[in-house]
Amino acid sequence: MTEKCTGKTSVLKQSRGLRPVPGGLMARVVLMAMAMALASMSGLRAQEVELSLAPDYFEVGERGELVLTFSGLPALGKLEFNTATYEGFDIVPTNKKQTVVINGSRKDSFFFMLVTKKPGEWTIPPLAFQIGRKQIKTNEVRFRVYPKGQAPKSKFPRNEAAFLVLDVPDKKVYIGETIPVKISIYYDSILCQEPSWPEIEATGFKLEEKEQGKTYTTDVHGRQFYVTETFRVAVPMKTGRLQLGPATGSIQMRQAGINSIFGLAPERREIRGDAVEIECIPFPDEGRPDDFNGAIGTDFVITYSASPTDIALGDPVTVSINILGNGNISEIQLPESFRFQNFKSYEPKTDSMVVDKQTMRGRKNFEFVVIPQNASIKALPELSFSYFDSEKESYETMVKAGPALNIAPGDYRPDRQSGAREVDVAGTGGDEDGSRPAHIEYSLGTAAGSLVPASGSLLFWSVPGGFFLLFAGTLGWRTYTSIREKMNSSGRNADRLHREEHENRLYELNMFANANQPKGFFSTMFRLLQEVIAMKLGCQSAAITADIINRPGKLQGLPVEDLERLRRLFELCDQARYGMDLSNVDLASARNEFNDLSQRIENL
């Protein structure tokens, strides 16, 4: 049964305009003695009084904060108290008071300390106040006091104005597995402000750059807190039991009893969050593929493409390998067994991006430039990629066939020296044991026959001249056919490359929308708008801006309402640079708008 608080009667010093309702209710509660000086009551609107307590449960001996808040009243005078004693708890006055005026509406809050003395469930009934002819009441407050050491366990402290909470989704991970870490700063909406970036101790881990999350309000144990989130990514570098944390930060906190704008003085204080113990285990030996090199996660997808694919021998080919999935994206490497045999290759360019810190969804791209060494090559090498599925707890292998190549024969020789040929490698020109280097001679070719005409004769000049004309004609024809083939091939490959890049951007657009990342979403949308309009107008995409809508051209074939929709999309892309608070639904709506407009532009 809920017990009512009882105790001695306290003295209430009251002033004109505000008086408690007489009767047993006030006698039973007897919480505090107040004297309030109120101005004229004319013109009052939305007059309210509220009683609140935080936290909402205690252990014997713990303290709470009781707040009496008046809204919509004129300036209130000083409160005077006579301390009363109650069966299960004490109410103790403090000097804390807060006054806030927003849009002409005044709110006065008076703070009291509740000291628990006895286990049980307690109720503070409503307090009633008479304002002129109108009566207003506080709400009822219920709380529970547990015996020492028997209160429910909670990750939230019950008597702190500010604290840190460190969250990880799983406390048992594999070595090299990415751990999304959320560090939340909880701080009292009245007493605290200006939280700092939290830092975290991470011995045995590699930490990636911090990223600011959202800020929102929530109730903790009946008390309103602001919550500011920060995200980190931790990667365990050794096995065993590791400690992630503690997390530390600081915040501006106001204290009672010193004059300031609210009667409180600001002070910078350190706040801490408890460490989390992580158990890091090695990958299992059973079933481990030979080419496994530490990739771990779920839902991996690989795209393997090359451009151009119709080439002449010696032409460069750009190879792109994209790995998408949830996991340690930034740590992923291609297997050592993957080699471009019979190709001259260069060091790859790599870049990675994580679009969702909660699921670690992202992509990593490897871009190579390779040159085929002979015309018999029909395709790029096969790619085998193995990873450990953290949900199935088993190894998975994905195999992608290399893109096909069509290589026209040419005179490209990677080992050729210009104008030189090696002769008599194993013949009479060198030592019989081959110890003396072969002789290198330079010539333009050999003339048929054994007779050498005189230098002044027509035959002397006609023979080399004929060879020269034949050589020039052959070289010209081959150059012409090669250029024609490349132009045809480049046109086809440019279209294919454009389609692939466009599809990749559309995929990124969907990822940003699902992850509620407005900045990345609208940056990608802007590039897509540029590409779609540039393809229709036949110009460089970099030259496309919102001004293109006002210029004469093919876009003027769109209806006026579509041009306005297009202008709105450009404006959203521009505004996103300064930060926008949009939901997944908003981003999905913008994506649908883009898809519809891009189709209308393509159909012009």
Coordinates of C-alpha atoms in Angstrom, one line a residue:
M1 CA 0.0 0.0 0.0
T2 CA 1.2 3.5 -0.8
E3 CA 2.0 5.5 2.3
K4 CA 1.2 9.2 2.6
C5 CA 3.9 11.5 4.1
T6 CA 3.1 12.8 7.5
G7 CA 4.9 15.1 9.9
K8 CA 4.9 18.4 11.8
T9 CA 2.9 21.4 10.6
S10 CA 5.1 24.1 9.1
V11 CA 4.4 27.8 9.1
L12 CA 3.4 29.4 5.7
K13 CA 4.1 33.1 5.4
Q14 CA 2.0 34.3 2.5
S15 CA 1.5 37.5 0.6
R16 CA -1.5 39.1 -1.2
G17 CA -2.8 37.1 -4.2
L18 CA -1.4 33.6 -3.5
R19 CA -2.6 31.4 -0.7
P20 CA -2.9 27.7 -0.2
V21 CA -6.3 26.0 0.0
P22 CA -7.2 25.3 3.6
G23 CA -8.0 21.9 4.7
G24 CA -6.6 18.5 5.5
L25 CA -4.7 18.2 2.2
M26 CA -2.2 20.9 3.1
A27 CA -2.0 19.7 6.6
R28 CA -1.1 16.2 5.5
V29 CA 1.5 17.4 2.9
V30 CA 3.2 20.2 5.0
L31 CA 6.1 20.2 2.6
M32 CA 7.3 23.8 2.8
A33 CA 6.6 27.3 4.0
M34 CA 6.5 29.9 1.3
A35 CA 6.1 33.6 1.1
M36 CA 5.4 34.9 -2.4
A37 CA 5.0 38.5 -3.4
L38 CA 3.0 38.7 -6.6
A39 CA 2.3 41.7 -8.8
S40 CA -1.1 42.4 -10.2
M41 CA -2.9 39.3 -11.5
S42 CA -4.6 41.0 -14.5
G43 CA -3.7 39.6 -17.9
L44 CA -2.3 36.2 -16.6
R45 CA -2.6 33.3 -19.0
A46 CA -1.6 29.6 -18.8
Q47 CA -0.9 29.8 -15.0
E48 CA 0.6 26.4 -14.0
V49 CA 2.5 25.0 -11.1
E50 CA 4.4 21.7 -11.3
L51 CA 6.2 19.5 -8.7
S52 CA 8.9 17.2 -10.0
L53 CA 11.4 14.8 -8.4
A54 CA 14.6 13.2 -9.8
P55 CA 15.5 10.4 -9.7
D56 CA 12.3 8.4 -9.4
Y57 CA 13.7 5.7 -7.1
F58 CA 16.3 5.6 -4.4
E59 CA 18.2 3.5 -1.8
V60 CA 17.9 4.5 1.8
G61 CA 20.2 7.5 2.5
E62 CA 20.3 8.7 -1.0
R63 CA 19.2 12.2 -2.0
G64 CA 17.0 13.6 -4.7
E65 CA 16.1 17.0 -6.2
L66 CA 12.5 18.3 -5.7
V67 CA 11.6 21.2 -8.0
L68 CA 8.6 23.5 -7.7
T69 CA 8.0 25.4 -10.9
F70 CA 5.5 28.2 -11.5
S71 CA 4.7 29.2 -15.1
G72 CA 2.8 32.2 -16.4
L73 CA 3.0 34.2 -13.2
P74 CA 4.6 37.6 -12.5
A75 CA 7.9 37.9 -10.6
L76 CA 7.8 35.8 -7.4
G77 CA 9.3 37.0 -4.1
K78 CA 11.8 35.2 -1.9
L79 CA 10.7 31.8 -0.4
E80 CA 11.0 31.4 3.4
F81 CA 11.1 27.9 4.9
N82 CA 10.5 26.1 8.1
T83 CA 12.0 22.7 7.8
A84 CA 9.5 19.8 8.4
T85 CA 10.3 16.2 9.3
Y86 CA 8.5 13.3 7.8
E87 CA 8.3 9.6 8.4
G88 CA 10.2 8.3 5.4
F89 CA 12.1 11.3 4.2
D90 CA 13.0 14.9 4.8
I91 CA 12.5 18.0 2.6
V92 CA 15.4 20.4 2.9
P93 CA 15.4 23.9 1.3
T94 CA 18.3 25.1 -0.9
N95 CA 19.3 28.5 -2.3
K96 CA 18.8 27.3 -5.9
K97 CA 16.4 29.2 -8.0
Q98 CA 16.0 29.6 -11.8
T99 CA 14.1 32.1 -13.7
V100 CA 13.6 31.8 -17.5
V101 CA 11.6 34.2 -19.7
I102 CA 10.8 32.9 -23.3
N103 CA 8.6 35.0 -25.6
G104 CA 7.3 37.0 -22.6
S105 CA 6.3 33.8 -20.7
R106 CA 8.0 33.6 -17.3
K107 CA 8.9 30.4 -15.5
D108 CA 10.3 30.4 -11.9
S109 CA 11.7 27.2 -10.4
F110 CA 12.6 26.6 -6.7
F111 CA 14.8 23.7 -5.8
F112 CA 14.6 21.5 -2.6
M113 CA 16.5 18.5 -1.5
L114 CA 14.7 15.2 -0.6
V115 CA 16.7 13.0 1.8
T116 CA 15.4 9.4 2.1
K117 CA 15.3 7.7 5.5
K118 CA 13.0 4.6 5.3
P119 CA 12.2 2.0 2.6
G120 CA 8.8 2.1 1.1
E121 CA 6.6 3.5 -1.6
W122 CA 5.8 7.2 -1.0
T123 CA 3.4 9.7 -2.5
I124 CA 3.6 13.5 -2.3
P125 CA 0.0 14.6 -3.0
P126 CA -0.9 17.6 -5.1
L127 CA -0.3 21.1 -3.6
A128 CA -3.1 23.6 -4.2
F129 CA -2.7 27.3 -4.6
Q130 CA -5.3 30.1 -4.8
I131 CA -4.5 32.9 -7.3
G132 CA -7.3 35.5 -7.0
R133 CA -10.4 33.5 -7.8
K134 CA -8.6 30.7 -9.5
Q135 CA -7.2 27.6 -7.9
I136 CA -4.1 25.8 -9.4
K137 CA -2.6 22.5 -8.2
T138 CA 0.7 20.7 -8.6
N139 CA 0.8 17.2 -9.9
E140 CA 1.1 14.1 -7.6
V141 CA 4.7 12.8 -7.2
R142 CA 5.3 9.1 -6.4
F143 CA 8.7 7.5 -5.6
R144 CA 10.1 4.4 -4.1
V145 CA 12.9 3.9 -1.6
Y146 CA 14.7 0.5 -1.6
P147 CA 16.8 -1.0 1.2
K148 CA 20.5 -0.4 0.9
G149 CA 22.0 -2.3 -2.0
Q150 CA 18.7 -3.5 -3.4
A151 CA 17.9 -0.8 -5.9
P152 CA 17.6 -2.0 -9.6
K153 CA 20.8 -1.9 -11.5
S154 CA 21.0 0.8 -14.2
K155 CA 23.7 2.2 -16.5
F156 CA 22.5 5.7 -15.6
P157 CA 23.6 7.3 -12.4
R158 CA 20.7 8.5 -10.3
N159 CA 22.2 11.6 -8.6
E160 CA 24.4 13.2 -11.2
A161 CA 23.7 16.3 -13.2
A162 CA 26.0 15.1 -16.0
F163 CA 27.6 11.8 -16.9
L164 CA 29.0 9.7 -19.8
V165 CA 27.7 6.4 -21.1
L166 CA 29.8 4.2 -23.4
D167 CA 27.9 1.7 -25.6
V168 CA 29.2 -1.1 -27.8
P169 CA 26.9 -3.6 -29.7
D170 CA 28.9 -6.7 -28.8
K171 CA 31.4 -7.4 -26.1
K172 CA 32.8 -10.6 -27.7
V173 CA 34.5 -9.9 -31.1
Y174 CA 37.2 -11.3 -33.4
I175 CA 40.6 -9.7 -33.8
G176 CA 40.4 -7.0 -36.5
E177 CA 36.6 -6.7 -36.3
T178 CA 35.4 -3.1 -36.3
I179 CA 33.5 -2.1 -33.1
P180 CA 31.1 0.9 -33.5
V181 CA 31.4 2.8 -30.2
K182 CA 28.8 5.3 -29.2
I183 CA 29.7 7.8 -26.4
S184 CA 26.7 9.7 -25.1
I185 CA 27.0 12.7 -22.8
Y186 CA 23.9 13.1 -20.6
Y187 CA 23.6 16.5 -19.0
D188 CA 20.8 18.3 -17.0
S189 CA 18.9 20.6 -19.2
I190 CA 18.9 23.4 -16.6
L191 CA 22.3 23.1 -14.8
C192 CA 24.7 22.1 -17.6
Q193 CA 25.8 23.3 -21.0
E194 CA 28.7 23.2 -23.5
P195 CA 29.9 19.6 -23.3
S196 CA 33.3 18.9 -24.8
W197 CA 34.4 16.2 -27.2
P198 CA 34.8 13.0 -25.1
E199 CA 38.1 11.1 -25.2
I200 CA 38.4 7.4 -24.7
E201 CA 41.3 5.2 -23.5
A202 CA 41.8 2.3 -25.9
T203 CA 44.9 0.2 -25.0
G204 CA 45.1 -2.7 -27.5
F205 CA 42.8 -1.0 -30.0
K206 CA 43.2 1.2 -33.0
L207 CA 40.8 4.1 -32.9
E208 CA 39.5 5.9 -36.0
E209 CA 38.5 9.5 -36.2
K210 CA 35.5 10.7 -34.1
E211 CA 32.3 11.8 -35.6
Q212 CA 29.6 14.0 -34.1
G213 CA 26.1 12.4 -33.8
K214 CA 22.8 13.9 -33.0
T215 CA 21.6 15.9 -29.9
Y216 CA 18.2 15.2 -28.4
T217 CA 16.4 15.3 -25.0
T218 CA 15.3 12.3 -22.9
D219 CA 14.0 11.5 -19.4
V220 CA 16.3 9.6 -17.0
H221 CA 14.8 8.6 -13.7
G222 CA 12.2 11.3 -14.0
R223 CA 14.7 14.0 -14.9
Q224 CA 15.1 15.8 -18.3
F225 CA 18.5 15.5 -19.9
Y226 CA 20.1 16.6 -23.1
V227 CA 22.0 13.9 -24.8
T228 CA 24.9 14.5 -27.2
E229 CA 26.3 11.5 -29.2
T230 CA 29.8 11.0 -30.5
F231 CA 30.8 8.0 -32.6
R232 CA 34.2 6.2 -32.7
V233 CA 35.3 3.0 -34.4
A234 CA 37.6 0.7 -32.4
V235 CA 39.6 -2.2 -34.0
P236 CA 41.1 -4.7 -31.6
M237 CA 44.8 -5.4 -32.5
K238 CA 45.4 -8.3 -30.1
T239 CA 43.4 -11.2 -28.6
G240 CA 42.4 -11.6 -24.9
R241 CA 40.4 -9.5 -22.5
L242 CA 40.8 -5.8 -23.4
Q243 CA 39.4 -2.8 -21.7
L244 CA 37.8 -0.1 -23.8
G245 CA 37.5 3.1 -21.8
P246 CA 37.0 4.9 -19.5
A247 CA 35.6 7.8 -21.5
T248 CA 36.2 11.3 -20.2
G249 CA 35.0 14.8 -21.0
S250 CA 34.1 18.0 -19.4
I251 CA 31.0 20.3 -19.2
Q252 CA 30.0 23.7 -17.9
M253 CA 28.0 23.3 -14.7
R254 CA 26.3 25.9 -12.6
Q255 CA 26.5 25.8 -8.8
A256 CA 24.1 27.2 -6.2
G257 CA 24.8 29.9 -3.7
I258 CA 26.9 32.3 -5.9
N259 CA 25.4 35.3 -7.7
S260 CA 25.1 34.9 -11.5
I261 CA 22.4 35.5 -14.0
F262 CA 20.4 32.6 -12.6
G263 CA 21.8 32.8 -9.0
L264 CA 24.3 30.1 -10.1
A265 CA 28.0 30.2 -11.0
P266 CA 29.4 28.3 -14.0
E267 CA 32.2 25.9 -13.4
R268 CA 34.0 23.5 -15.8
R269 CA 33.8 20.0 -14.4
E270 CA 35.2 16.6 -15.6
I271 CA 32.7 13.8 -16.3
R272 CA 33.6 10.1 -16.8
G273 CA 32.0 7.0 -18.3
D274 CA 32.8 3.5 -17.1
A275 CA 35.0 1.3 -19.2
V276 CA 33.7 -1.7 -21.1
E277 CA 35.4 -5.1 -21.1
I278 CA 35.8 -6.6 -24.5
E279 CA 36.8 -10.2 -25.1
C280 CA 38.8 -10.5 -28.4
I281 CA 39.1 -14.0 -29.9
P282 CA 41.2 -15.3 -32.8
F283 CA 39.7 -16.5 -36.1
P284 CA 39.1 -20.3 -36.1
D285 CA 41.6 -22.5 -38.0
E286 CA 39.0 -24.9 -39.2
G287 CA 37.9 -24.1 -42.8
R288 CA 40.1 -21.1 -43.2
P289 CA 40.8 -20.4 -46.9
D290 CA 44.4 -20.0 -48.1
D291 CA 43.6 -16.4 -49.4
F292 CA 41.9 -15.2 -46.2
N293 CA 43.6 -12.0 -44.9
G294 CA 41.4 -10.7 -42.1
A295 CA 38.2 -9.4 -43.7
I296 CA 35.2 -9.8 -41.4
G297 CA 31.6 -8.7 -41.6
T298 CA 28.3 -9.5 -43.4
D299 CA 26.6 -8.9 -46.7
F300 CA 29.7 -8.3 -48.9
V301 CA 29.2 -7.6 -52.6
I302 CA 32.0 -7.2 -55.2
T303 CA 31.9 -5.4 -58.5
Y304 CA 34.9 -6.0 -60.9
S305 CA 35.1 -3.8 -64.0
A306 CA 37.6 -2.5 -66.6
S307 CA 37.7 0.2 -69.2
P308 CA 38.4 0.3 -72.0
T309 CA 38.2 -3.4 -73.0
D310 CA 38.6 -3.0 -76.8
I311 CA 42.3 -1.9 -77.0
A312 CA 45.5 -2.2 -79.0
L313 CA 48.5 -4.0 -77.6
G314 CA 50.3 -1.6 -75.2
D315 CA 47.2 0.5 -74.4
P316 CA 46.5 1.1 -70.6
V317 CA 43.4 -0.4 -69.0
T318 CA 41.8 1.0 -65.8
V319 CA 40.6 -1.7 -63.5
S320 CA 38.1 -1.0 -60.7
I321 CA 37.3 -3.4 -57.8
N322 CA 34.6 -2.2 -55.4
I323 CA 33.8 -4.1 -52.2
L324 CA 30.6 -3.2 -50.4
G325 CA 29.4 -4.6 -47.1
N326 CA 29.1 -4.3 -43.3
G327 CA 32.4 -4.8 -41.6
N328 CA 36.0 -3.7 -41.3
I329 CA 35.8 -1.8 -44.7
S330 CA 38.8 0.4 -44.2
E331 CA 41.0 -2.6 -43.3
I332 CA 40.1 -4.8 -46.2
Q333 CA 42.9 -5.7 -48.6
L334 CA 42.9 -7.8 -51.8
P335 CA 44.4 -11.3 -51.4
E336 CA 48.1 -11.7 -52.0
S337 CA 47.3 -14.4 -54.6
F338 CA 45.6 -11.8 -56.8
R339 CA 48.2 -10.9 -59.5
F340 CA 48.1 -9.3 -62.9
Q341 CA 50.2 -11.9 -64.7
N342 CA 51.2 -11.0 -68.3
F343 CA 50.3 -7.3 -67.5
K344 CA 52.5 -4.4 -66.5
S345 CA 50.7 -3.0 -63.4
Y346 CA 51.1 0.0 -61.1
E347 CA 50.3 0.5 -57.4
P348 CA 46.6 0.8 -56.9
K349 CA 44.7 3.9 -55.7
T350 CA 42.4 3.0 -52.8
D351 CA 39.6 4.9 -51.0
S352 CA 37.0 3.8 -48.5
M353 CA 33.9 5.3 -47.0
V354 CA 31.6 4.2 -44.1
V355 CA 28.1 5.6 -44.4
D356 CA 26.5 4.1 -41.3
K357 CA 28.5 4.0 -38.1
Q358 CA 25.9 1.8 -36.4
T359 CA 26.2 -1.2 -38.9
M360 CA 29.6 -0.2 -40.4
R361 CA 28.0 -0.2 -43.8
G362 CA 30.4 1.2 -46.5
R363 CA 32.6 0.5 -49.5
K364 CA 36.2 0.2 -50.4
N365 CA 37.5 0.8 -54.0
F366 CA 40.7 -0.4 -55.6
E367 CA 41.7 1.2 -58.9
F368 CA 44.6 -0.2 -61.0
V369 CA 46.2 0.8 -64.3
V370 CA 47.5 -2.2 -66.2
I371 CA 49.1 -2.7 -69.6
P372 CA 48.7 -6.1 -71.4
Q373 CA 52.1 -7.6 -72.5
N374 CA 50.8 -9.8 -75.4
A375 CA 47.8 -9.9 -77.7
S376 CA 46.8 -13.5 -76.6
I377 CA 45.3 -12.3 -73.3
K378 CA 41.5 -12.7 -73.4
A379 CA 40.5 -11.5 -69.9
L380 CA 41.8 -10.0 -66.7
P381 CA 42.6 -12.5 -63.9
E382 CA 40.0 -14.1 -61.7
L383 CA 39.4 -12.5 -58.3
S384 CA 38.8 -14.7 -55.2
F385 CA 37.8 -12.9 -52.0
S386 CA 37.4 -14.6 -48.7
Y387 CA 35.9 -13.2 -45.5
F388 CA 34.7 -14.4 -42.1
D389 CA 30.9 -13.9 -41.7
S390 CA 30.5 -12.6 -38.2
E391 CA 26.8 -13.6 -38.1
K392 CA 27.2 -17.2 -39.4
E393 CA 30.6 -17.5 -37.7
S394 CA 32.0 -19.2 -40.8
Y395 CA 34.3 -18.4 -43.7
E396 CA 32.8 -17.4 -47.1
T397 CA 34.5 -17.1 -50.4
M398 CA 33.3 -15.0 -53.4
V399 CA 34.8 -15.6 -56.9
K400 CA 34.5 -13.0 -59.7
A401 CA 35.6 -13.7 -63.2
G402 CA 37.9 -11.1 -64.8
P403 CA 36.3 -8.8 -67.4
A404 CA 36.9 -9.9 -71.0
L405 CA 39.5 -8.0 -73.1
N406 CA 39.7 -7.6 -76.9
I407 CA 43.3 -6.8 -77.7
A408 CA 44.3 -5.9 -81.3
P409 CA 47.9 -7.0 -82.2
G410 CA 50.5 -4.2 -82.4
D411 CA 54.2 -3.6 -82.5
Y412 CA 54.4 -3.0 -78.7
R413 CA 57.4 -4.8 -77.2
P414 CA 58.1 -4.1 -73.5
D415 CA 61.7 -5.3 -73.8
R416 CA 62.5 -3.6 -77.1
Q417 CA 65.2 -1.0 -77.4
S418 CA 64.5 1.6 -80.0
G419 CA 66.5 1.1 -83.2
A420 CA 68.5 -1.9 -81.8
R421 CA 68.6 -5.6 -82.3
E422 CA 70.6 -8.3 -80.7
V423 CA 72.6 -10.6 -83.1
D424 CA 74.6 -13.7 -82.7
V425 CA 73.4 -14.5 -79.2
A426 CA 74.8 -18.0 -79.4
G427 CA 76.8 -17.9 -82.7
T428 CA 80.2 -17.0 -83.9
G429 CA 80.0 -13.3 -82.9
G430 CA 80.7 -14.2 -79.3
D431 CA 82.9 -16.6 -77.4
E432 CA 81.9 -20.2 -77.9
D433 CA 81.2 -20.6 -74.1
G434 CA 79.0 -17.5 -74.3
S435 CA 81.2 -15.5 -71.9
R436 CA 81.6 -12.5 -74.1
P437 CA 78.6 -10.3 -74.7
A438 CA 76.9 -10.6 -78.1
H439 CA 77.6 -7.7 -80.5
I440 CA 74.9 -5.1 -80.9
E441 CA 74.7 -3.5 -84.3
Y442 CA 72.4 -0.8 -85.5
S443 CA 70.9 -0.7 -89.0
L444 CA 67.8 0.3 -90.9
G445 CA 67.5 -3.1 -92.6
T446 CA 69.3 -5.3 -95.1
A447 CA 69.2 -4.9 -98.8
A448 CA 68.6 -7.9 -101.0
G449 CA 71.4 -9.1 -103.4
S450 CA 75.2 -8.9 -103.2
L451 CA 75.8 -5.9 -105.5
V452 CA 76.2 -2.5 -104.0
P453 CA 75.3 0.3 -106.6
A454 CA 77.3 3.4 -106.9
S455 CA 76.2 6.3 -104.7
G456 CA 75.6 8.5 -107.7
S457 CA 73.2 6.1 -109.5
L458 CA 69.5 6.2 -109.6
L459 CA 69.3 2.6 -108.2
F460 CA 71.3 3.7 -105.2
W461 CA 68.6 6.2 -104.1
S462 CA 65.6 4.3 -105.4
V463 CA 66.1 1.3 -103.1
P464 CA 66.1 3.1 -99.8
G465 CA 63.5 5.5 -101.1
G466 CA 61.1 2.7 -101.9
F467 CA 61.6 1.1 -98.5
F468 CA 60.9 4.5 -96.9
L469 CA 57.7 5.0 -98.9
L470 CA 56.6 1.5 -98.1
F471 CA 57.3 2.0 -94.4
A472 CA 55.6 5.4 -94.3
G473 CA 52.5 4.1 -96.0
T474 CA 52.2 1.1 -93.8
L475 CA 52.7 3.2 -90.7
G476 CA 50.1 5.7 -91.8
W477 CA 47.5 3.0 -92.6
R478 CA 48.0 1.3 -89.3
T479 CA 47.8 4.6 -87.4
Y480 CA 44.6 5.5 -89.2
T481 CA 43.0 2.1 -88.5
S482 CA 44.1 2.2 -84.9
I483 CA 42.7 5.6 -84.3
R484 CA 39.4 4.6 -85.9
E485 CA 39.1 1.5 -83.8
K486 CA 40.0 3.5 -80.6
M487 CA 37.4 6.2 -81.4
N488 CA 34.7 3.5 -81.9
S489 CA 35.8 1.7 -78.8
S490 CA 36.2 4.8 -76.6
G491 CA 32.7 5.9 -77.5
R492 CA 31.2 2.5 -76.5
N493 CA 33.4 2.3 -73.4
A494 CA 32.6 5.9 -72.4
D495 CA 28.9 5.1 -72.4
R496 CA 29.5 1.9 -70.4
L497 CA 31.7 3.7 -68.0
H498 CA 29.2 6.5 -67.6
R499 CA 26.4 3.9 -66.8
E500 CA 28.6 2.1 -64.3
E501 CA 29.6 5.4 -62.5
H502 CA 25.9 6.5 -62.6
E503 CA 24.8 3.2 -61.0
N504 CA 27.5 3.5 -58.3
R505 CA 26.3 7.0 -57.5
L506 CA 22.7 5.8 -57.3
Y507 CA 23.8 3.1 -54.9
E508 CA 25.6 5.6 -52.8
L509 CA 22.5 7.9 -52.8
N510 CA 20.4 5.0 -51.4
M511 CA 23.0 4.2 -48.8
F512 CA 23.1 7.9 -47.6
A513 CA 19.3 8.0 -47.5
N514 CA 19.0 4.8 -45.5
A515 CA 21.8 6.0 -43.1
N516 CA 20.1 9.4 -42.7
Q517 CA 23.3 11.3 -43.9
P518 CA 21.9 14.5 -45.5
K519 CA 25.3 16.0 -46.3
G520 CA 26.6 13.0 -48.2
F521 CA 23.1 12.4 -49.8
F522 CA 22.8 15.9 -51.3
S523 CA 26.5 16.0 -52.4
T524 CA 25.9 12.8 -54.3
M525 CA 22.6 14.1 -55.7
F526 CA 24.3 17.2 -57.0
R527 CA 26.8 15.2 -58.9
L528 CA 24.0 13.0 -60.3
L529 CA 22.1 16.1 -61.4
Q530 CA 25.2 17.4 -63.2
E531 CA 25.7 14.1 -65.0
V532 CA 22.1 13.8 -66.1
I533 CA 21.9 17.3 -67.5
A534 CA 25.4 17.2 -69.0
M535 CA 24.5 14.0 -71.0
K536 CA 21.4 15.7 -72.4
L537 CA 23.1 19.0 -73.2
G538 CA 26.4 17.4 -74.5
C539 CA 28.7 19.4 -72.2
Q540 CA 31.0 18.8 -69.3
S541 CA 29.2 17.9 -66.1
A542 CA 31.5 20.3 -64.0
A543 CA 29.9 23.2 -65.9
I544 CA 26.4 22.5 -64.7
T545 CA 25.0 24.7 -61.9
A546 CA 21.5 25.9 -61.0
D547 CA 21.9 28.7 -63.5
I548 CA 21.4 26.2 -66.3
I549 CA 17.7 26.3 -65.6
N550 CA 17.4 29.9 -66.8
R551 CA 19.5 29.5 -70.0
P552 CA 17.9 28.7 -73.3
G553 CA 18.3 25.2 -74.4
K554 CA 16.9 21.7 -74.2
L555 CA 15.9 22.1 -70.5
Q556 CA 13.3 24.7 -71.6
G557 CA 11.3 21.8 -73.0
L558 CA 10.4 20.8 -69.4
P559 CA 7.1 22.1 -68.0
V560 CA 7.4 25.1 -65.7
E561 CA 6.5 23.0 -62.7
D562 CA 9.3 20.6 -63.5
L563 CA 11.8 23.4 -63.8
E564 CA 10.7 24.7 -60.4
R565 CA 11.1 21.2 -58.9
L566 CA 14.6 21.0 -60.4
R567 CA 15.4 24.4 -59.0
R568 CA 14.3 23.2 -55.6
L569 CA 16.6 20.2 -55.7
F570 CA 19.6 22.4 -56.6
E571 CA 18.7 24.7 -53.6
L572 CA 18.5 21.7 -51.3
C573 CA 21.9 20.5 -52.5
D574 CA 23.3 24.0 -51.7
Q575 CA 21.7 24.3 -48.3
A576 CA 23.0 20.9 -47.2
R577 CA 26.5 22.4 -47.0
Y578 CA 25.4 24.4 -44.0
G579 CA 23.8 21.4 -42.2
M580 CA 20.2 20.2 -42.3
D581 CA 18.2 18.2 -39.9
L582 CA 16.2 15.8 -42.1
S583 CA 14.7 12.4 -41.5
N584 CA 15.0 9.2 -43.6
V585 CA 11.5 10.0 -45.0
D586 CA 12.6 13.4 -46.2
L587 CA 15.7 12.0 -47.9
A588 CA 13.6 9.2 -49.5
S589 CA 11.2 11.9 -50.8
A590 CA 14.0 13.9 -52.3
R591 CA 15.4 10.7 -53.9
N592 CA 12.1 9.9 -55.5
E593 CA 11.9 13.5 -56.8
F594 CA 15.3 13.2 -58.4
N595 CA 14.4 9.9 -60.0
D596 CA 11.3 11.3 -61.6
L597 CA 13.0 14.5 -62.8
S598 CA 16.0 12.6 -64.2
Q599 CA 13.7 10.4 -66.2
R600 CA 11.8 13.4 -67.6
I601 CA 15.1 15.1 -68.6
E602 CA 16.3 11.9 -70.4
N603 CA 13.0 11.8 -72.3
L604 CA 13.4 15.3 -73.7

